[in-house]
mmCIF file of C-alpha atoms in Angstrom:
data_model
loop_
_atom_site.group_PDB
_atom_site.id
_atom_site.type_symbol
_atom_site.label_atom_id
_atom_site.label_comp_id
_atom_site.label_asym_id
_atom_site.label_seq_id
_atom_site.Cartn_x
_atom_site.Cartn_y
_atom_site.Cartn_z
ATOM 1 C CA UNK Z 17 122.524 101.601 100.488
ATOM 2 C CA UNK Z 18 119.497 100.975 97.974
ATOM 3 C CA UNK Z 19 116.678 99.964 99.787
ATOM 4 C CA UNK Z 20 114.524 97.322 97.968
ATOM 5 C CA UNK Z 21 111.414 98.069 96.032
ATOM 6 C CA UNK Z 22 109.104 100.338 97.562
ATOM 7 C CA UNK Z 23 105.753 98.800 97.570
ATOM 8 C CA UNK Z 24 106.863 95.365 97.809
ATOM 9 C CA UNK Z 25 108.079 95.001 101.555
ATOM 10 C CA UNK Z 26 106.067 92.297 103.574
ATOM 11 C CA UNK Z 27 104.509 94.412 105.607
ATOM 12 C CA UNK Z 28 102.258 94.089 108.715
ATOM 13 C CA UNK Z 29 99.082 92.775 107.456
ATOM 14 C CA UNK Z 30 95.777 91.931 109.028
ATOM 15 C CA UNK Z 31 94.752 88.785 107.466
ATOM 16 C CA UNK Z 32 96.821 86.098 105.564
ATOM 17 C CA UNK Z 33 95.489 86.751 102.252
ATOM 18 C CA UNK Z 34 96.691 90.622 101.957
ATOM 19 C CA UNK Z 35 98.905 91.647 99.805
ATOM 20 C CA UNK Z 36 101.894 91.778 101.266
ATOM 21 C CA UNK Z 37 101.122 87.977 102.574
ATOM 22 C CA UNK Z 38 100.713 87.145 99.278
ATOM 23 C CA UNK Z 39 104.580 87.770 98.415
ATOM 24 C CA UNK Z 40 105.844 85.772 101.452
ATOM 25 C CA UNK Z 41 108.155 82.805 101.129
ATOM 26 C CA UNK Z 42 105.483 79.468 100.595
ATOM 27 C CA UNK Z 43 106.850 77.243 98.205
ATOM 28 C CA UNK Z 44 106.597 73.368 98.625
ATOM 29 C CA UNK Z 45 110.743 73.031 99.420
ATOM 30 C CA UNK Z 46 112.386 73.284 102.407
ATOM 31 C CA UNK Z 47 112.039 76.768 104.135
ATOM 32 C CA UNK Z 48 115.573 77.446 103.897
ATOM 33 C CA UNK Z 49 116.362 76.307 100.023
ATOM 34 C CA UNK Z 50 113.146 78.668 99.221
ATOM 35 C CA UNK Z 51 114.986 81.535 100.885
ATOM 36 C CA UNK Z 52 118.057 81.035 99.236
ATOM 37 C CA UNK Z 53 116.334 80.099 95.560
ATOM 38 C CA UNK Z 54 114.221 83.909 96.419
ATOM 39 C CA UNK Z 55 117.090 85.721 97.103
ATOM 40 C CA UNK Z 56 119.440 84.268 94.102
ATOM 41 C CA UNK Z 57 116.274 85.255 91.710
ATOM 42 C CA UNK Z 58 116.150 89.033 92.934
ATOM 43 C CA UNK Z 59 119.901 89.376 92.473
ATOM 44 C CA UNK Z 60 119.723 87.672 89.022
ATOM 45 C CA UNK Z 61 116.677 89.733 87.899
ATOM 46 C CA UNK Z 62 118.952 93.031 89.776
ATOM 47 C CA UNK Z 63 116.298 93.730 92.066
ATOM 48 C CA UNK Z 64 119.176 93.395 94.355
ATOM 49 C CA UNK Z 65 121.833 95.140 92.439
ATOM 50 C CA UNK Z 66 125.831 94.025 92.297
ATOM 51 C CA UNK Z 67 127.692 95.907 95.174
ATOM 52 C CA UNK Z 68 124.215 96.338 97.106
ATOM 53 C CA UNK Z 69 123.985 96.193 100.611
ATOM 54 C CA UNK Z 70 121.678 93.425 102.489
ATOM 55 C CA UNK Z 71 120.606 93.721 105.271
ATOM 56 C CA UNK Z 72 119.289 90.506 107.282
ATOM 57 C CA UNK Z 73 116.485 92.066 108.644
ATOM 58 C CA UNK Z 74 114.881 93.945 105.954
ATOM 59 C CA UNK Z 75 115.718 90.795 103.993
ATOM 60 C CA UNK Z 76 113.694 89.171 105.927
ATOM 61 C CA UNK Z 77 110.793 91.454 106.639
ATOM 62 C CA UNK Z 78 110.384 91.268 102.794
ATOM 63 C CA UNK Z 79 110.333 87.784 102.402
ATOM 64 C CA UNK Z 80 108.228 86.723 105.809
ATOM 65 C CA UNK Z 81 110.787 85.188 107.265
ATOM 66 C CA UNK Z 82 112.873 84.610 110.616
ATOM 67 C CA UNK Z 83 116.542 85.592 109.880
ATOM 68 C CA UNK Z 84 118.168 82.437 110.740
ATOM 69 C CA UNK Z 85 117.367 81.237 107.304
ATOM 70 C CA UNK Z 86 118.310 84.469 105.559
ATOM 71 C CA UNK Z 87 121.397 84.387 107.381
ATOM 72 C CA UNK Z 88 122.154 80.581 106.302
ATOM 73 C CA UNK Z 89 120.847 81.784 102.397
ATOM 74 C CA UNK Z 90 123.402 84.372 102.409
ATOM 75 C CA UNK Z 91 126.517 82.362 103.620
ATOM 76 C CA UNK Z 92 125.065 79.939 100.964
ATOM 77 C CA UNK Z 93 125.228 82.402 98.447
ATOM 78 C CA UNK Z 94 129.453 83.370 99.612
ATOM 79 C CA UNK Z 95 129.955 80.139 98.495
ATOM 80 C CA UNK Z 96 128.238 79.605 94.998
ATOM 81 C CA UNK Z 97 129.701 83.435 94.486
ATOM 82 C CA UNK Z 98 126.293 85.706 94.544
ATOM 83 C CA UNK Z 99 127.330 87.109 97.958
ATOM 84 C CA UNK Z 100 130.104 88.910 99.526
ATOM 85 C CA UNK Z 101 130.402 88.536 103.059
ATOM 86 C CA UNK Z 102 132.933 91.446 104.767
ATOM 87 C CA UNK Z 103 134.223 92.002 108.027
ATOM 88 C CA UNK Z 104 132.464 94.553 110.188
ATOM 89 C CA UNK Z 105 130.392 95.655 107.365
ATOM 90 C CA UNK Z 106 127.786 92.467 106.580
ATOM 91 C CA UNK Z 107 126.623 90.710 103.291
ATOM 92 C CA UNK Z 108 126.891 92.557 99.983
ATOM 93 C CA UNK Z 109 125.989 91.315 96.144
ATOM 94 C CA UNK Z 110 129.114 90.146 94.029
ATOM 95 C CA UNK Z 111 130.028 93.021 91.634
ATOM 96 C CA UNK Z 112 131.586 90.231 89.033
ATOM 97 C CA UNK Z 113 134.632 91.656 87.605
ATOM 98 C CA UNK Z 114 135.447 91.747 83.499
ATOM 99 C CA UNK Z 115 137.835 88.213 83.747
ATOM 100 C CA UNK Z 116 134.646 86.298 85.313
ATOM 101 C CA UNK Z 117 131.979 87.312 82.953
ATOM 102 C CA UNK Z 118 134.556 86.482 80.286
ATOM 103 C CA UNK Z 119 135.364 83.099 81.834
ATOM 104 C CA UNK Z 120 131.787 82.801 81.666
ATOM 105 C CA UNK Z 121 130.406 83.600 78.651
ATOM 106 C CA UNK Z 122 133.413 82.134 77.327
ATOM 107 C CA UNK Z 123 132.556 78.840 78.595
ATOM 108 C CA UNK Z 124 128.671 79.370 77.372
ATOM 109 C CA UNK Z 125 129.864 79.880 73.862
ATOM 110 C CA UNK Z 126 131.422 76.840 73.723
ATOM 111 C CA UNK Z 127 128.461 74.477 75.319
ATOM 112 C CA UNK Z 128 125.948 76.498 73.234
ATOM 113 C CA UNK Z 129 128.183 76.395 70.210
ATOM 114 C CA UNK Z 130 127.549 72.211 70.754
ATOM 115 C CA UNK Z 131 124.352 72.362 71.835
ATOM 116 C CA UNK Z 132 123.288 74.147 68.473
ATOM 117 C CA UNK Z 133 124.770 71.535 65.990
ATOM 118 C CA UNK Z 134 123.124 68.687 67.959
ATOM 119 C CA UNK Z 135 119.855 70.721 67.458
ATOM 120 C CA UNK Z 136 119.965 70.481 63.911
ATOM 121 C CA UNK Z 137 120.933 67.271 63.767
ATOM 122 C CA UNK Z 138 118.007 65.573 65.985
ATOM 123 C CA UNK Z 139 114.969 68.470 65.671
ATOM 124 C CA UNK Z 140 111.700 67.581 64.591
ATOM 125 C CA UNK Z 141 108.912 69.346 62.947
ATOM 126 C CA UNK Z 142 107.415 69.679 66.125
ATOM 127 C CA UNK Z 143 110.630 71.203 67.917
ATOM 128 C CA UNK Z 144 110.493 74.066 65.176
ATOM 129 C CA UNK Z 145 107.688 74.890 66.298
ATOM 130 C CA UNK Z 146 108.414 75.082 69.536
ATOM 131 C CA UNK Z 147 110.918 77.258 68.900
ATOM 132 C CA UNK Z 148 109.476 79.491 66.327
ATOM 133 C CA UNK Z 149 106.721 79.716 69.416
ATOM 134 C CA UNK Z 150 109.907 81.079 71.564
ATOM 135 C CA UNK Z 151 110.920 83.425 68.720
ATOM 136 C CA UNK Z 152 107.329 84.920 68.778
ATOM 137 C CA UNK Z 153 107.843 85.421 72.635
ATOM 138 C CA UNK Z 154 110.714 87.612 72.216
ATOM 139 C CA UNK Z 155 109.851 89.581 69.801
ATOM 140 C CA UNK Z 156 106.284 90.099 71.467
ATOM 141 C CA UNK Z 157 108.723 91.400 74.520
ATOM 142 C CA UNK Z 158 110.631 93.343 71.995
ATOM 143 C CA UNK Z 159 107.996 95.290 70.424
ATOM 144 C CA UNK Z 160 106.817 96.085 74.185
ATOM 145 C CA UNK Z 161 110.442 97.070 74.838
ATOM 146 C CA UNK Z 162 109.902 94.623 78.214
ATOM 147 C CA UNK Z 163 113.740 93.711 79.456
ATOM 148 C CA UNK Z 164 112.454 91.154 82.112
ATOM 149 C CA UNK Z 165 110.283 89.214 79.357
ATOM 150 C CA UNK Z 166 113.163 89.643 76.715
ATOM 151 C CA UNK Z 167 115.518 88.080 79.301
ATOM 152 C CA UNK Z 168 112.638 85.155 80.382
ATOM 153 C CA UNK Z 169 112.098 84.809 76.721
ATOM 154 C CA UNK Z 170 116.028 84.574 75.738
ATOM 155 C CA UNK Z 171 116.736 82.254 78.752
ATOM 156 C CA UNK Z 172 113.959 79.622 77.668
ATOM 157 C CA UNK Z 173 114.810 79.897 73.899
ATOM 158 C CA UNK Z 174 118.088 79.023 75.114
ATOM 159 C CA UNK Z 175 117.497 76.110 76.457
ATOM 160 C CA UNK Z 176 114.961 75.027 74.700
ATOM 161 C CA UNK Z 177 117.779 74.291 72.126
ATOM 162 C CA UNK Z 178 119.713 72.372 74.279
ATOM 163 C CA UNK Z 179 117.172 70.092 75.160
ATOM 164 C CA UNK Z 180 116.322 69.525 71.260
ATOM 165 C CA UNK Z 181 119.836 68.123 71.047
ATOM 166 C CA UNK Z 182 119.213 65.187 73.465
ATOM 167 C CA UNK Z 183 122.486 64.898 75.311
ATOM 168 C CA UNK Z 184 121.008 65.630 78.893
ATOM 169 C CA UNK Z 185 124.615 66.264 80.302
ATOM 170 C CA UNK Z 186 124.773 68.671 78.012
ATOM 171 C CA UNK Z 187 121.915 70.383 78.941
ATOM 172 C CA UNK Z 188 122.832 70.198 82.644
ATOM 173 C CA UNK Z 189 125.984 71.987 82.176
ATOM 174 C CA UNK Z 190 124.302 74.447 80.604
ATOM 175 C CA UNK Z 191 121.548 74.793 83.095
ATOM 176 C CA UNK Z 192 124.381 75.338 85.869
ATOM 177 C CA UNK Z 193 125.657 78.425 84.259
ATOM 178 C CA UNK Z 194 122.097 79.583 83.224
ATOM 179 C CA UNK Z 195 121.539 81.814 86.105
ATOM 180 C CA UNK Z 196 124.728 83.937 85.955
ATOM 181 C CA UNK Z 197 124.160 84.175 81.773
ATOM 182 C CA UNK Z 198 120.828 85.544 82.896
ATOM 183 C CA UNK Z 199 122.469 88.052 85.375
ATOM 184 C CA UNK Z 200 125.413 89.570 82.956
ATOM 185 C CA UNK Z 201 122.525 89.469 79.823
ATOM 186 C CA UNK Z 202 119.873 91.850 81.860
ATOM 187 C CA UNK Z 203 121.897 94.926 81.649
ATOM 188 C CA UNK Z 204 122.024 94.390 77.642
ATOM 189 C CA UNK Z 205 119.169 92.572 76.697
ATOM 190 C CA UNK Z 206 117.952 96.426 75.207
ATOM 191 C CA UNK Z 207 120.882 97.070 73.365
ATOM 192 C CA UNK Z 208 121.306 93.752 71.931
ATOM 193 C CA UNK Z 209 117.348 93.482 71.448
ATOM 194 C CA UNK Z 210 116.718 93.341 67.565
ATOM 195 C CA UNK Z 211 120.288 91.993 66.654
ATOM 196 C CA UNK Z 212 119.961 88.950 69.230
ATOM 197 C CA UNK Z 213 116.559 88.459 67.819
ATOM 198 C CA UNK Z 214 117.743 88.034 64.190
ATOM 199 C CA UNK Z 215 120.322 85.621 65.131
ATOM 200 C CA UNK Z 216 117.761 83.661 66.768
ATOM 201 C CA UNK Z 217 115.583 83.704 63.745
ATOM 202 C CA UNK Z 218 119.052 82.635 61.588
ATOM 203 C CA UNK Z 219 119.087 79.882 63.972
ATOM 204 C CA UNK Z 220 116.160 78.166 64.330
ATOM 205 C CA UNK Z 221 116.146 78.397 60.162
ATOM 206 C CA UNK Z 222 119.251 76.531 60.382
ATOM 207 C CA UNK Z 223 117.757 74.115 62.603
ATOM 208 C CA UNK Z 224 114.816 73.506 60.581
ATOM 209 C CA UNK Z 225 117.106 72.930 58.014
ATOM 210 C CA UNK Z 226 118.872 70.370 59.558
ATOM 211 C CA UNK Z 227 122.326 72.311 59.008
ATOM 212 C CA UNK Z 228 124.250 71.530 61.714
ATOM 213 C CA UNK Z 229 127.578 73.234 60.799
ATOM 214 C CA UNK Z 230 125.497 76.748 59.826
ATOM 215 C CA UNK Z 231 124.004 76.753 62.842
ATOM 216 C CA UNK Z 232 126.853 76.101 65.251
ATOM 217 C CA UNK Z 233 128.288 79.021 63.257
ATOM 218 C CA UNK Z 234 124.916 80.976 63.937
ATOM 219 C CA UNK Z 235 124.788 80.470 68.092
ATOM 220 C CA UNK Z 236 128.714 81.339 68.142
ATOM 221 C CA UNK Z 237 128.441 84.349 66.344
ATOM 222 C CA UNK Z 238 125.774 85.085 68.557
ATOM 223 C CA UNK Z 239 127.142 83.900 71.888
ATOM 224 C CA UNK Z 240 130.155 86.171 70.796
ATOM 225 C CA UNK Z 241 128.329 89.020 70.182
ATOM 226 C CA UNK Z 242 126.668 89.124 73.256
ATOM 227 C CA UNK Z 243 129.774 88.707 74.756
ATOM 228 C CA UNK Z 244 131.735 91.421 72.842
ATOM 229 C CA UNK Z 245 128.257 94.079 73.745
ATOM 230 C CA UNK Z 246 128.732 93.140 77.987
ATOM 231 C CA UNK Z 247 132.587 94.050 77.564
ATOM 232 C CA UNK Z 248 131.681 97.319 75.266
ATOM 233 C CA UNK Z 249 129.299 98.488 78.449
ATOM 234 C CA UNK Z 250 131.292 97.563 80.828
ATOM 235 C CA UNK Z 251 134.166 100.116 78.913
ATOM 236 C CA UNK Z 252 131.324 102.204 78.269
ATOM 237 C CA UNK Z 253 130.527 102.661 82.462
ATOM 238 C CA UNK Z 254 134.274 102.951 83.573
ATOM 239 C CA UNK Z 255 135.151 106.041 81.246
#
Protein backbone atom coordinates (compact mmCIF):
# COMPACT_ATOMS: atom_id res chain seq x y z
CA UNK A 1 0.00 0.00 0.00
CA UNK A 2 1.33 3.70 -0.66
CA UNK A 3 0.55 5.72 2.09
CA UNK A 4 -0.40 9.34 1.14
CA UNK A 5 1.93 12.26 1.29
CA UNK A 6 3.97 12.52 4.22
CA UNK A 7 3.60 15.90 5.64
CA UNK A 8 0.19 16.45 4.55
CA UNK A 9 -1.96 14.18 6.97
CA UNK A 10 -4.53 16.22 9.13
CA UNK A 11 -3.04 15.74 12.06
CA UNK A 12 -3.90 16.49 15.73
CA UNK A 13 -3.62 20.13 16.05
CA UNK A 14 -4.02 22.56 18.89
CA UNK A 15 -5.84 25.40 17.47
CA UNK A 16 -8.03 25.67 14.26
CA UNK A 17 -5.76 27.74 12.33
CA UNK A 18 -2.62 25.15 12.27
CA UNK A 19 -1.52 23.75 9.55
CA UNK A 20 -2.85 20.71 9.25
CA UNK A 21 -6.46 22.52 9.95
CA UNK A 22 -5.76 24.51 7.25
CA UNK A 23 -5.99 21.44 4.67
CA UNK A 24 -9.31 20.14 6.13
CA UNK A 25 -12.43 19.73 4.06
CA UNK A 26 -14.35 23.58 4.30
CA UNK A 27 -15.74 24.40 1.15
CA UNK A 28 -19.20 26.17 0.83
CA UNK A 29 -21.02 22.67 -0.72
CA UNK A 30 -22.46 20.07 0.97
CA UNK A 31 -20.01 18.12 3.31
CA UNK A 32 -20.36 15.07 1.43
CA UNK A 33 -20.04 16.44 -2.44
CA UNK A 34 -16.73 18.29 -0.96
CA UNK A 35 -15.43 14.88 0.07
CA UNK A 36 -16.11 13.27 -2.99
CA UNK A 37 -14.96 16.51 -5.35
CA UNK A 38 -11.37 16.17 -2.76
CA UNK A 39 -10.90 12.79 -3.30
CA UNK A 40 -11.66 12.71 -7.30
CA UNK A 41 -8.93 15.75 -7.46
CA UNK A 42 -6.09 13.68 -5.59
CA UNK A 43 -6.70 10.69 -7.84
CA UNK A 44 -6.76 12.93 -10.97
CA UNK A 45 -3.64 14.90 -9.91
CA UNK A 46 -2.17 10.87 -8.84
CA UNK A 47 -1.70 11.80 -5.42
CA UNK A 48 -3.74 8.75 -5.07
CA UNK A 49 -2.23 6.57 -7.67
CA UNK A 50 -4.31 3.90 -10.08
CA UNK A 51 -4.36 0.44 -8.26
CA UNK A 52 -3.73 2.30 -4.77
CA UNK A 53 -5.18 1.19 -1.77
CA UNK A 54 -7.67 3.56 0.41
CA UNK A 55 -8.20 3.21 3.34
CA UNK A 56 -11.41 4.92 5.03
CA UNK A 57 -9.78 5.96 7.93
CA UNK A 58 -6.61 7.46 6.90
CA UNK A 59 -8.82 8.95 4.19
CA UNK A 60 -10.41 10.56 6.51
CA UNK A 61 -7.86 11.60 9.07
CA UNK A 62 -6.38 13.50 6.04
CA UNK A 63 -9.24 15.25 5.02
CA UNK A 64 -10.90 16.10 8.72
CA UNK A 65 -13.56 14.16 8.29
CA UNK A 66 -16.00 11.43 9.89
CA UNK A 67 -15.92 8.32 7.59
CA UNK A 68 -19.48 8.09 6.81
CA UNK A 69 -18.93 10.60 4.12
CA UNK A 70 -15.70 9.08 2.85
CA UNK A 71 -17.39 5.92 2.76
CA UNK A 72 -20.50 7.43 0.68
CA UNK A 73 -17.52 9.46 -1.64
CA UNK A 74 -16.02 6.24 -2.41
CA UNK A 75 -19.15 4.16 -3.43
CA UNK A 76 -19.79 7.44 -5.39
CA UNK A 77 -16.69 7.19 -7.06
CA UNK A 78 -17.54 2.90 -8.07
CA UNK A 79 -20.06 4.37 -9.92
CA UNK A 80 -18.64 7.35 -12.05
CA UNK A 81 -15.52 4.66 -12.44
CA UNK A 82 -12.58 6.37 -10.17
CA UNK A 83 -13.01 3.58 -7.57
CA UNK A 84 -12.87 -0.07 -7.33
CA UNK A 85 -14.69 -1.51 -4.62
CA UNK A 86 -13.57 -5.52 -3.90
CA UNK A 87 -14.75 -8.07 -1.74
CA UNK A 88 -12.88 -8.63 1.49
CA UNK A 89 -10.20 -6.36 0.44
CA UNK A 90 -11.90 -2.53 0.47
CA UNK A 91 -11.79 0.47 -2.03
CA UNK A 92 -8.95 0.71 -4.54
CA UNK A 93 -8.24 3.49 -7.52
CA UNK A 94 -9.33 2.31 -11.13
CA UNK A 95 -6.14 1.22 -13.00
CA UNK A 96 -7.99 2.22 -16.55
CA UNK A 97 -7.07 -0.31 -19.01
CA UNK A 98 -5.60 0.58 -22.82
CA UNK A 99 -9.47 0.14 -24.58
CA UNK A 100 -10.83 2.96 -22.03
CA UNK A 101 -8.24 5.57 -22.41
CA UNK A 102 -8.65 4.90 -26.13
CA UNK A 103 -12.45 5.16 -25.95
CA UNK A 104 -11.60 8.24 -24.31
CA UNK A 105 -9.31 10.17 -25.94
CA UNK A 106 -10.93 8.91 -28.90
CA UNK A 107 -14.05 10.58 -28.08
CA UNK A 108 -11.98 13.95 -26.99
CA UNK A 109 -10.49 14.13 -30.41
CA UNK A 110 -13.53 14.28 -31.96
CA UNK A 111 -15.36 17.11 -29.60
CA UNK A 112 -12.04 19.04 -29.62
CA UNK A 113 -11.58 18.46 -33.31
CA UNK A 114 -15.26 20.62 -33.39
CA UNK A 115 -14.62 22.72 -30.81
CA UNK A 116 -11.43 24.08 -32.69
CA UNK A 117 -13.15 25.02 -36.06
CA UNK A 118 -15.93 26.85 -34.16
CA UNK A 119 -13.01 28.77 -32.48
CA UNK A 120 -11.84 30.17 -35.53
CA UNK A 121 -14.86 30.88 -36.81
CA UNK A 122 -16.36 33.13 -33.81
CA UNK A 123 -12.83 34.41 -31.91
CA UNK A 124 -12.23 37.86 -31.31
CA UNK A 125 -9.23 39.96 -30.87
CA UNK A 126 -9.76 39.78 -27.39
CA UNK A 127 -10.08 35.81 -27.24
CA UNK A 128 -6.46 35.71 -28.86
CA UNK A 129 -5.37 37.17 -26.31
CA UNK A 130 -6.70 35.24 -23.95
CA UNK A 131 -5.28 32.50 -25.32
CA UNK A 132 -1.90 33.66 -26.26
CA UNK A 133 -2.13 34.58 -22.22
CA UNK A 134 -2.72 30.57 -21.79
CA UNK A 135 0.16 29.81 -24.20
CA UNK A 136 2.48 32.02 -21.99
CA UNK A 137 1.24 29.88 -18.94
CA UNK A 138 2.47 26.75 -20.32
CA UNK A 139 5.40 27.50 -21.48
CA UNK A 140 6.23 29.50 -18.14
CA UNK A 141 5.44 25.77 -16.59
CA UNK A 142 7.58 24.34 -19.28
CA UNK A 143 10.66 26.21 -18.82
CA UNK A 144 10.20 25.34 -14.92
CA UNK A 145 9.75 21.73 -16.04
CA UNK A 146 6.44 21.94 -13.46
CA UNK A 147 4.03 18.77 -14.60
CA UNK A 148 1.13 19.92 -12.25
CA UNK A 149 1.16 23.61 -13.83
CA UNK A 150 1.74 22.12 -17.42
CA UNK A 151 -1.33 19.92 -16.80
CA UNK A 152 -3.46 23.12 -15.03
CA UNK A 153 -2.16 25.14 -17.86
CA UNK A 154 -3.11 22.45 -20.75
CA UNK A 155 -6.54 21.75 -19.09
CA UNK A 156 -7.59 25.58 -19.11
CA UNK A 157 -6.10 26.24 -22.62
CA UNK A 158 -8.30 23.51 -23.48
CA UNK A 159 -11.20 24.77 -22.66
CA UNK A 160 -10.70 27.98 -23.04
CA UNK A 161 -11.14 27.04 -26.79
CA UNK A 162 -14.23 25.50 -26.39
CA UNK A 163 -15.83 28.22 -24.82
CA UNK A 164 -14.53 30.68 -27.74
CA UNK A 165 -16.69 28.55 -30.02
CA UNK A 166 -20.02 29.43 -28.29
CA UNK A 167 -21.96 26.20 -28.50
CA UNK A 168 -22.31 25.67 -24.61
CA UNK A 169 -23.37 21.94 -25.17
CA UNK A 170 -20.41 21.62 -26.66
CA UNK A 171 -18.45 22.80 -24.06
CA UNK A 172 -20.35 20.71 -21.49
CA UNK A 173 -19.53 17.55 -23.13
CA UNK A 174 -16.27 18.42 -23.06
CA UNK A 175 -16.16 19.52 -19.50
CA UNK A 176 -17.61 15.91 -18.54
CA UNK A 177 -14.65 14.13 -19.90
CA UNK A 178 -12.20 16.88 -18.69
CA UNK A 179 -11.23 15.22 -15.54
CA UNK A 180 -10.26 11.76 -16.87
CA UNK A 181 -8.22 13.73 -20.01
CA UNK A 182 -6.51 15.37 -17.07
CA UNK A 183 -5.79 11.97 -15.34
CA UNK A 184 -4.36 9.85 -18.56
CA UNK A 185 -2.37 13.44 -19.69
CA UNK A 186 -0.33 13.73 -16.14
CA UNK A 187 1.84 10.80 -16.72
CA UNK A 188 2.93 12.50 -20.23
CA UNK A 189 2.55 15.98 -19.92
CA UNK A 190 6.85 15.82 -19.74
CA UNK A 191 7.29 13.88 -22.65
CA UNK A 192 4.85 15.58 -24.75
CA UNK A 193 5.96 19.08 -23.16
CA UNK A 194 7.56 21.16 -26.10
CA UNK A 195 5.71 19.24 -28.97
CA UNK A 196 2.13 19.86 -27.29
CA UNK A 197 3.25 23.37 -26.81
CA UNK A 198 3.98 24.01 -30.53
CA UNK A 199 0.75 22.65 -31.57
CA UNK A 200 -0.86 24.95 -29.30
CA UNK A 201 1.01 27.86 -30.68
CA UNK A 202 -0.07 26.38 -34.48
CA UNK A 203 -3.42 26.65 -33.09
CA UNK A 204 -4.21 29.64 -31.64
CA UNK A 205 -2.35 31.17 -35.05
CA UNK A 206 -4.96 29.41 -36.85
CA UNK A 207 -7.51 30.83 -34.73
CA UNK A 208 -6.39 34.26 -35.02
CA UNK A 209 -6.54 33.67 -38.46
CA UNK A 210 -9.89 32.79 -38.61
CA UNK A 211 -8.99 29.35 -40.45
CA UNK A 212 -11.30 27.10 -39.35
CA UNK A 213 -10.42 24.01 -41.47
CA UNK A 214 -6.37 24.50 -40.49
CA UNK A 215 -7.13 24.53 -37.21
CA UNK A 216 -9.48 21.59 -36.81
CA UNK A 217 -6.57 19.90 -38.60
CA UNK A 218 -4.15 21.48 -35.89
CA UNK A 219 -6.21 20.20 -32.48
CA UNK A 220 -6.61 16.62 -34.28
CA UNK A 221 -3.20 16.20 -35.01
CA UNK A 222 -2.66 17.16 -31.64
CA UNK A 223 -5.41 15.29 -29.82
CA UNK A 224 -3.88 12.27 -31.82
CA UNK A 225 -0.62 12.71 -30.80
CA UNK A 226 -1.27 12.81 -27.36
CA UNK A 227 -3.13 9.91 -27.80
CA UNK A 228 -0.58 7.86 -29.84
CA UNK A 229 2.39 9.13 -26.75
CA UNK A 230 -0.25 7.52 -23.66
CA UNK A 231 -0.41 4.17 -25.81
CA UNK A 232 3.61 4.33 -26.58
CA UNK A 233 4.06 4.49 -22.46
CA UNK A 234 1.73 2.37 -21.70
CA UNK A 235 3.87 -0.34 -24.25
CA UNK A 236 6.77 1.27 -22.89
CA UNK A 237 5.74 0.08 -18.90
CA UNK A 238 4.46 -3.50 -19.84
CA UNK A 239 7.82 -4.69 -21.59
Amino acid sequence: MTSLPSGRRAAKSSGPLSAAASRRVERPAPLRQAVYDALLELIVNRTLAPGQHLVEAELAEYLGVSRQPVREALQRLQTDGWVDLRPAQGAFVHTPTEEEADQLLAVRSVLETYSAKLAAEHATPVDVKQLKKLQKAGEDALVAADVERLVEANANLHAAVAAIGRNKVLSEMIGLVDRRVRWYYTPIARPRSRDSWNEHAELIAAISDGDAERAGEVMHRHAEQTRQTYHDRKTTESN
